[in-house]
mmCIF file of C-alpha atoms in Angstrom:
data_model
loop_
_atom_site.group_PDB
_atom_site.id
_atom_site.type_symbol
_atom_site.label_atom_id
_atom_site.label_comp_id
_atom_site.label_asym_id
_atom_site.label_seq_id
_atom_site.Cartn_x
_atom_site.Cartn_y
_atom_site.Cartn_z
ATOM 1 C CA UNK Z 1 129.591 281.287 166.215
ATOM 2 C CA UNK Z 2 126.896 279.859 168.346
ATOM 3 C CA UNK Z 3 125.277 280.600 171.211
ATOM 4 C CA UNK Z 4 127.345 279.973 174.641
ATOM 5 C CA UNK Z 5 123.920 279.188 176.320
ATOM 6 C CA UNK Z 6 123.440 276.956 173.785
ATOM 7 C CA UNK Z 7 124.427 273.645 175.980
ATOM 8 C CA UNK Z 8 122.918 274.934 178.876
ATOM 9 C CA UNK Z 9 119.635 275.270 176.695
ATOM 10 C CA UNK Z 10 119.653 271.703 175.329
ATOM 11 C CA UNK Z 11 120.661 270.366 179.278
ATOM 12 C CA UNK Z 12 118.243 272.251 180.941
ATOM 13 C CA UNK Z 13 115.291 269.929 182.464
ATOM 14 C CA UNK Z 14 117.042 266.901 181.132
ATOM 15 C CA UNK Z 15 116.281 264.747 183.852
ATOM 16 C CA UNK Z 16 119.405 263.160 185.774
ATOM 17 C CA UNK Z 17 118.114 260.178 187.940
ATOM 18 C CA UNK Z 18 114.820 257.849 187.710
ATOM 19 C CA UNK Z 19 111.362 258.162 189.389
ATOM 20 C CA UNK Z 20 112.533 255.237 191.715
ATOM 21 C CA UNK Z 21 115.742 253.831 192.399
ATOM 22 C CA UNK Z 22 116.417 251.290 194.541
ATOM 23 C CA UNK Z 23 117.527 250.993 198.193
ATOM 24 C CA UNK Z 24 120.866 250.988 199.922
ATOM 25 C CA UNK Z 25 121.764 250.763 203.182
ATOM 26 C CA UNK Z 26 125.009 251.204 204.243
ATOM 27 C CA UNK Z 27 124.201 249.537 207.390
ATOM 28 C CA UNK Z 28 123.663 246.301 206.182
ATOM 29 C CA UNK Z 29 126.630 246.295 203.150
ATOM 30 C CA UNK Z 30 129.207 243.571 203.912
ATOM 31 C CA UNK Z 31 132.942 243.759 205.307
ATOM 32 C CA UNK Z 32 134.531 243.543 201.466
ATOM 33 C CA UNK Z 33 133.336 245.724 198.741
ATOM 34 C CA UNK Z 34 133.833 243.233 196.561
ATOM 35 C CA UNK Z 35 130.245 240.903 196.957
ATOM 36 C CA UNK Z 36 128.332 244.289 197.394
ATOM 37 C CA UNK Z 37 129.278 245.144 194.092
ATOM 38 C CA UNK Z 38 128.461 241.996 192.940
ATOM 39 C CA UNK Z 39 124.966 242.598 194.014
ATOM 40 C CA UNK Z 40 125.272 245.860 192.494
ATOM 41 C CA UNK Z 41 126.153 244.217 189.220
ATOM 42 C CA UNK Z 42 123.930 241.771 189.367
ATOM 43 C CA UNK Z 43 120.951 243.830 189.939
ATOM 44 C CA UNK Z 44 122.047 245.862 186.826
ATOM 45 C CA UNK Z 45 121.662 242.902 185.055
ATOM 46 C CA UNK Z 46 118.532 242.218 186.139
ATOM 47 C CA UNK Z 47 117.123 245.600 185.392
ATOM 48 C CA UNK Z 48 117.774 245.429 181.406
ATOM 49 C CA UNK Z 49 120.900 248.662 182.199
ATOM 50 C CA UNK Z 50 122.720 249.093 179.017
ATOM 51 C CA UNK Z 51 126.419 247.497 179.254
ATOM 52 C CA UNK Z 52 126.374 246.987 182.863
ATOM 53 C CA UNK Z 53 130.105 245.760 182.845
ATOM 54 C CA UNK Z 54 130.966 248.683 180.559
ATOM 55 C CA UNK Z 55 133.521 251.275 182.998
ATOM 56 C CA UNK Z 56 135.652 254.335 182.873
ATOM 57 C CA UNK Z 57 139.090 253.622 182.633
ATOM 58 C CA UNK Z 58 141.442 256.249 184.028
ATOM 59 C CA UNK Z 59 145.378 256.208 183.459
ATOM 60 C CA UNK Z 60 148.172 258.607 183.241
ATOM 61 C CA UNK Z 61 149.888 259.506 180.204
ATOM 62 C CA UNK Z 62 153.890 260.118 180.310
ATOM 63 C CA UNK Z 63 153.073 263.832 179.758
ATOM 64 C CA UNK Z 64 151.415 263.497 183.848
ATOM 65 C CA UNK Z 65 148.143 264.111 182.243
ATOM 66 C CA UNK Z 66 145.045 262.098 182.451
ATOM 67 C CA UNK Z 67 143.549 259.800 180.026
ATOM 68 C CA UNK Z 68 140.300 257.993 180.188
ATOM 69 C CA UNK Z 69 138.404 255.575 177.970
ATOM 70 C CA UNK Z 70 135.440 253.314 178.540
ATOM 71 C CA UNK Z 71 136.827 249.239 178.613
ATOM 72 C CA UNK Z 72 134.630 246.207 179.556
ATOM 73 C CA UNK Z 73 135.026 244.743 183.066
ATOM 74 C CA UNK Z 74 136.685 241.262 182.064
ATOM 75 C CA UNK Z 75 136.593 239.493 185.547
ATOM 76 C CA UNK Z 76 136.369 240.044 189.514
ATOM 77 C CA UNK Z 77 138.601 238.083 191.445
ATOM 78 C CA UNK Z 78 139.400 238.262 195.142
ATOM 79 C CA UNK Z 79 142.603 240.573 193.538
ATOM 80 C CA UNK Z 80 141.034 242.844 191.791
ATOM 81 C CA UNK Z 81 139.126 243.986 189.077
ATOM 82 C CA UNK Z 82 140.101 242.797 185.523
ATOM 83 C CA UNK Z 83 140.112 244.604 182.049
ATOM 84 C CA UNK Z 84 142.557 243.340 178.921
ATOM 85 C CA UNK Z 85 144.237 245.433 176.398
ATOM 86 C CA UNK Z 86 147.255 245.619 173.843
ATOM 87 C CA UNK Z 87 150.590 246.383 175.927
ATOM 88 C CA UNK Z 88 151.656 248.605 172.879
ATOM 89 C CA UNK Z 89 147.902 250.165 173.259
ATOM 90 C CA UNK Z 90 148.387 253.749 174.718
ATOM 91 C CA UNK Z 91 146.632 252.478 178.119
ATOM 92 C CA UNK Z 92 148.727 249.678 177.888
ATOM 93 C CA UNK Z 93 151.978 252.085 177.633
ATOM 94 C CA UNK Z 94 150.300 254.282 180.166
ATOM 95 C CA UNK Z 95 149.773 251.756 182.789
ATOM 96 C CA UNK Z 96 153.543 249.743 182.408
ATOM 97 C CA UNK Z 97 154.467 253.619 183.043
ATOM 98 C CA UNK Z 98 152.457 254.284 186.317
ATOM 99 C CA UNK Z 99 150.810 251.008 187.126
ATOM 100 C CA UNK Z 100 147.963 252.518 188.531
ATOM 101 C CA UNK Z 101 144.352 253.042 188.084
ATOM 102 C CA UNK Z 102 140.937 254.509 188.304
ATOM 103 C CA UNK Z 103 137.522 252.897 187.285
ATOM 104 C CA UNK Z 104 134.038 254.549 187.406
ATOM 105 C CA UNK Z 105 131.276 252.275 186.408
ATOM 106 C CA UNK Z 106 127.916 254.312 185.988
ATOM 107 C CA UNK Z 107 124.555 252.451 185.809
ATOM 108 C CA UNK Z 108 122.089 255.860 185.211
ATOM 109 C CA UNK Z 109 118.951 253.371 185.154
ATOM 110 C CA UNK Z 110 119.687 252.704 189.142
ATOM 111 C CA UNK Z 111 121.268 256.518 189.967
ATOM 112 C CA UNK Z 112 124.482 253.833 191.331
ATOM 113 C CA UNK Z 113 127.882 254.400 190.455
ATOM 114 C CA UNK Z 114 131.055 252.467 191.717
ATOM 115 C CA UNK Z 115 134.379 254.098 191.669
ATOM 116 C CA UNK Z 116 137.965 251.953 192.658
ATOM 117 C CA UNK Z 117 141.457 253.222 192.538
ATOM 118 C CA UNK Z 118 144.568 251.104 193.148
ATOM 119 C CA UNK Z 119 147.584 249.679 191.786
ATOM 120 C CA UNK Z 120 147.526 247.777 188.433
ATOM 121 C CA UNK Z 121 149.641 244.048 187.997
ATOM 122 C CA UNK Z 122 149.387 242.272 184.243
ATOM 123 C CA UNK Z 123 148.397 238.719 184.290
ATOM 124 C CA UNK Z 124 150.663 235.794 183.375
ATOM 125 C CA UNK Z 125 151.967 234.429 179.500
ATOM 126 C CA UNK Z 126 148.516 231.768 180.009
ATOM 127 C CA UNK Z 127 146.232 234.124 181.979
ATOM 128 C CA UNK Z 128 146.515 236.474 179.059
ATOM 129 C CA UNK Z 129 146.346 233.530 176.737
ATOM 130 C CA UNK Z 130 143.694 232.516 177.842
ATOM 131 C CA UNK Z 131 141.958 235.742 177.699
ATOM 132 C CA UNK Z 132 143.357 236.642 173.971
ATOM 133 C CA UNK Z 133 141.573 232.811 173.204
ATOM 134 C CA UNK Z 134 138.026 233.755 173.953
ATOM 135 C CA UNK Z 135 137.679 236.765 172.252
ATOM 136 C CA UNK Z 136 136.060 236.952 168.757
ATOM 137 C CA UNK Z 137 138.293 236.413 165.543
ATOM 138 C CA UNK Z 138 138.088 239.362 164.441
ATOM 139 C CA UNK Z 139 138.561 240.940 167.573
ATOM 140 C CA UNK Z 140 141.618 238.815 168.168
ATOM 141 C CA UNK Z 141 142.763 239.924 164.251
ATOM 142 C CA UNK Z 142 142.486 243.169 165.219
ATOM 143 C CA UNK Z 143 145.433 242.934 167.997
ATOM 144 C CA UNK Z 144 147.249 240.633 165.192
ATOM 145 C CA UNK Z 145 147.233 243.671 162.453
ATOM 146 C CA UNK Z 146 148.563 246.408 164.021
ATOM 147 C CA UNK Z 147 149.042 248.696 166.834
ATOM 148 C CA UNK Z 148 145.713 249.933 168.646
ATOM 149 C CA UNK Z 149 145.586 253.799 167.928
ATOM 150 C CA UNK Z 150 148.544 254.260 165.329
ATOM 151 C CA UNK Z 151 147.762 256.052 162.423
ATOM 152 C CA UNK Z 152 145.796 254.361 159.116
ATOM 153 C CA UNK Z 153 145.834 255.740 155.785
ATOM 154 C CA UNK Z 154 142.009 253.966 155.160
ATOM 155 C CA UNK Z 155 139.676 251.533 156.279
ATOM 156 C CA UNK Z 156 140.876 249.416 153.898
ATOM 157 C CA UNK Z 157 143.808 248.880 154.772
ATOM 158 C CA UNK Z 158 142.539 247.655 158.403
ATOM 159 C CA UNK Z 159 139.943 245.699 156.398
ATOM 160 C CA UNK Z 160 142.869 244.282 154.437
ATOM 161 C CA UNK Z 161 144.870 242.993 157.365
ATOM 162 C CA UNK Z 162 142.126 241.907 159.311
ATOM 163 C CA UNK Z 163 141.119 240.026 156.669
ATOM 164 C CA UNK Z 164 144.698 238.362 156.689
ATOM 165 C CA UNK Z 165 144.676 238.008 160.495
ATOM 166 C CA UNK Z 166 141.385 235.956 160.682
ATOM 167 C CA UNK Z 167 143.250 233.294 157.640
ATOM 168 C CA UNK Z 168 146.064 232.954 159.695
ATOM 169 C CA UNK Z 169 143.892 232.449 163.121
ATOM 170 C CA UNK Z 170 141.441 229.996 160.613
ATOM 171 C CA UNK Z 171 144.666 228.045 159.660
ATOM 172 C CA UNK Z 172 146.543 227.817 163.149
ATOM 173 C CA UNK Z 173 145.139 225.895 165.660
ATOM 174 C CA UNK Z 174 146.115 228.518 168.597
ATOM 175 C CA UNK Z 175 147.497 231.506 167.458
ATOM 176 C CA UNK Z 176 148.587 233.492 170.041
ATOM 177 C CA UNK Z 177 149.261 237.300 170.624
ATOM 178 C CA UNK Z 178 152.696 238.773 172.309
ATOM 179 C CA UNK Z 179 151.042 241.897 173.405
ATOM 180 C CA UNK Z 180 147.243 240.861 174.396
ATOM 181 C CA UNK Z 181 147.378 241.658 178.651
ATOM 182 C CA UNK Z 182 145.004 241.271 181.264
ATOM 183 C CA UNK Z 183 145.139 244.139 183.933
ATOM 184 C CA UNK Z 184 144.439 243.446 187.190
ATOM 185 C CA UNK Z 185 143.516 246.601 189.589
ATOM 186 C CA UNK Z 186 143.728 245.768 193.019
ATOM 187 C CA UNK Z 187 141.572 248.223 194.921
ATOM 188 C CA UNK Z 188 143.113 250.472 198.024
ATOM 189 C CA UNK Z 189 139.711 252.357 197.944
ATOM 190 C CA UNK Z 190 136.152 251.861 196.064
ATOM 191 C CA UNK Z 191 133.518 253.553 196.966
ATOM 192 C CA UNK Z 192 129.169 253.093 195.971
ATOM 193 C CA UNK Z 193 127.225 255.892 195.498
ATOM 194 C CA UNK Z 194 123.603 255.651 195.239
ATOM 195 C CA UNK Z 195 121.440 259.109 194.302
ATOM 196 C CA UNK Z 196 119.041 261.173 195.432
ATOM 197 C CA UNK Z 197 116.407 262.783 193.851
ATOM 198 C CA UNK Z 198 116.800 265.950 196.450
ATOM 199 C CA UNK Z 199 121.015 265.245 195.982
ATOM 200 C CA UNK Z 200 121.267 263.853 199.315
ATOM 201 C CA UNK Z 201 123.284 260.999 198.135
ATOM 202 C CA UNK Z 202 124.202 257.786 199.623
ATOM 203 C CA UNK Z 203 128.093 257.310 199.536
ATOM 204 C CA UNK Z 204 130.420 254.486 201.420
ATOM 205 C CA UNK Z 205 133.403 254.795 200.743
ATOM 206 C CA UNK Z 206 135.648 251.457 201.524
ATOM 207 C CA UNK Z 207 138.979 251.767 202.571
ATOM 208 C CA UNK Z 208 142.429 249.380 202.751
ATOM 209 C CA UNK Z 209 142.540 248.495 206.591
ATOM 210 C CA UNK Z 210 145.631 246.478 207.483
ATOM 211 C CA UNK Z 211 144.289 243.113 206.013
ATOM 212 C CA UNK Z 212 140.318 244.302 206.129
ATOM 213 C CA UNK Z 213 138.182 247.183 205.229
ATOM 214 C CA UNK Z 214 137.479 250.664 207.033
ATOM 215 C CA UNK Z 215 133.840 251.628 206.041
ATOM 216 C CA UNK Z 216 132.792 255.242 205.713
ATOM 217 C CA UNK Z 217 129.693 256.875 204.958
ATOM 218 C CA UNK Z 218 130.443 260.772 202.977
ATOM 219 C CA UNK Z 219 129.171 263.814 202.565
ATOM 220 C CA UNK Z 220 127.003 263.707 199.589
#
């Protein structure tokens, strides 16, 4: 058995944020979260941070328990943000049971974090179309073979059917998917959160107001 201190060992002195970080204040962030995080994004970017657009995906599962994955941020629009999956996915099941969502995206680099929670809608038959369209072949052959998550016997069996998939997609001139959705989470709250090397963290937290925004700085 090993040592309980063990994790606490290897943690210990880890740092947690950079020498430098750069500046935020809340004083001068705009009405709408929404071109703030832009910036935020943006300056990610710019810095070289691994998978900027890479985020925490939060659902509920039918047993009221919480899931959580990490998803790519497909899109920003003035409804929301935007990730796809497979309907028959268990996030897709999860959020056609409680269409609603959280999203955490952490850039370490910047010691920034953006967190949004609201209710999910799925995009149109040509939204998610059009989505299932520009994704990879093989990516798109994966949705084609087989449920995302259900048991496999070997990878080669998913090599097998993949394989088939991507003939089929290299033969048709627009084969399309049933299942492939675009999720759409319209925010009700999102807040940024810049660190601190002392912990005295920056947080505003933006809130639904009628047909605006309440801004509020928190506690760190």
């Amino acid at each position: 058995m090993s040592d309980p201190g063990m994790i606490r060992d290897i943690v210990r002195g880890v740092p947690v944020f950079p020498d430098e970080m750069p500046p935020f204040d809340p004083a001068a962030a705009p009405d709408s979260p929404i071109p703030l995080f832009v910036e935020w994004l943006q300056r990610a970017v710019e810095d070289g941070v691994a998978a900027p657009h890479a985020l925490n995906l939060a659902t509920v599962g039918d047993d009221g328990l919480p899931d959580a994955r990490i998803v790519i941020l497909k899109d920003l629009t003035p409804e929301g943000w935007q990730v796809a999956s497979s309907s028959d996915s268990p996030k897709g099941r999860q959020l056609a049971g409680t269409p609603s969502a959280a999203l955490t995206f952490f850039w370490p680099e910047a010691g920034r974090q953006v967190r949004i929670r609201g209710a999910v809608s799925t995009g149109t038959t040509e939204e998610n179309d059009a989505d299932f369209q520009r994704r990879h072949p093989v990516a798109r052959a994966l949705v084609l073979a087989g449920s995302q998550s259900t048991v496999v016997r070997s990878r080669d069996d998913v090599d097998t059917a993949v394989a088939e998939q991507v003939r089929r997609i290299e033969a048709a001139d627009r084969l399309a998917s049933t299942t492939w959705t675009v999720f759409t989470v319209a925010p009700d709250v999102v807040e940024f959160w810049q660190a601190d090397q002392e912990r005295r963290h920056t947080r505003l937290l933006y809130s639904r107001f009628g047909e605006g925004w309440r801004r509020e700085m928190l506690w760190p």
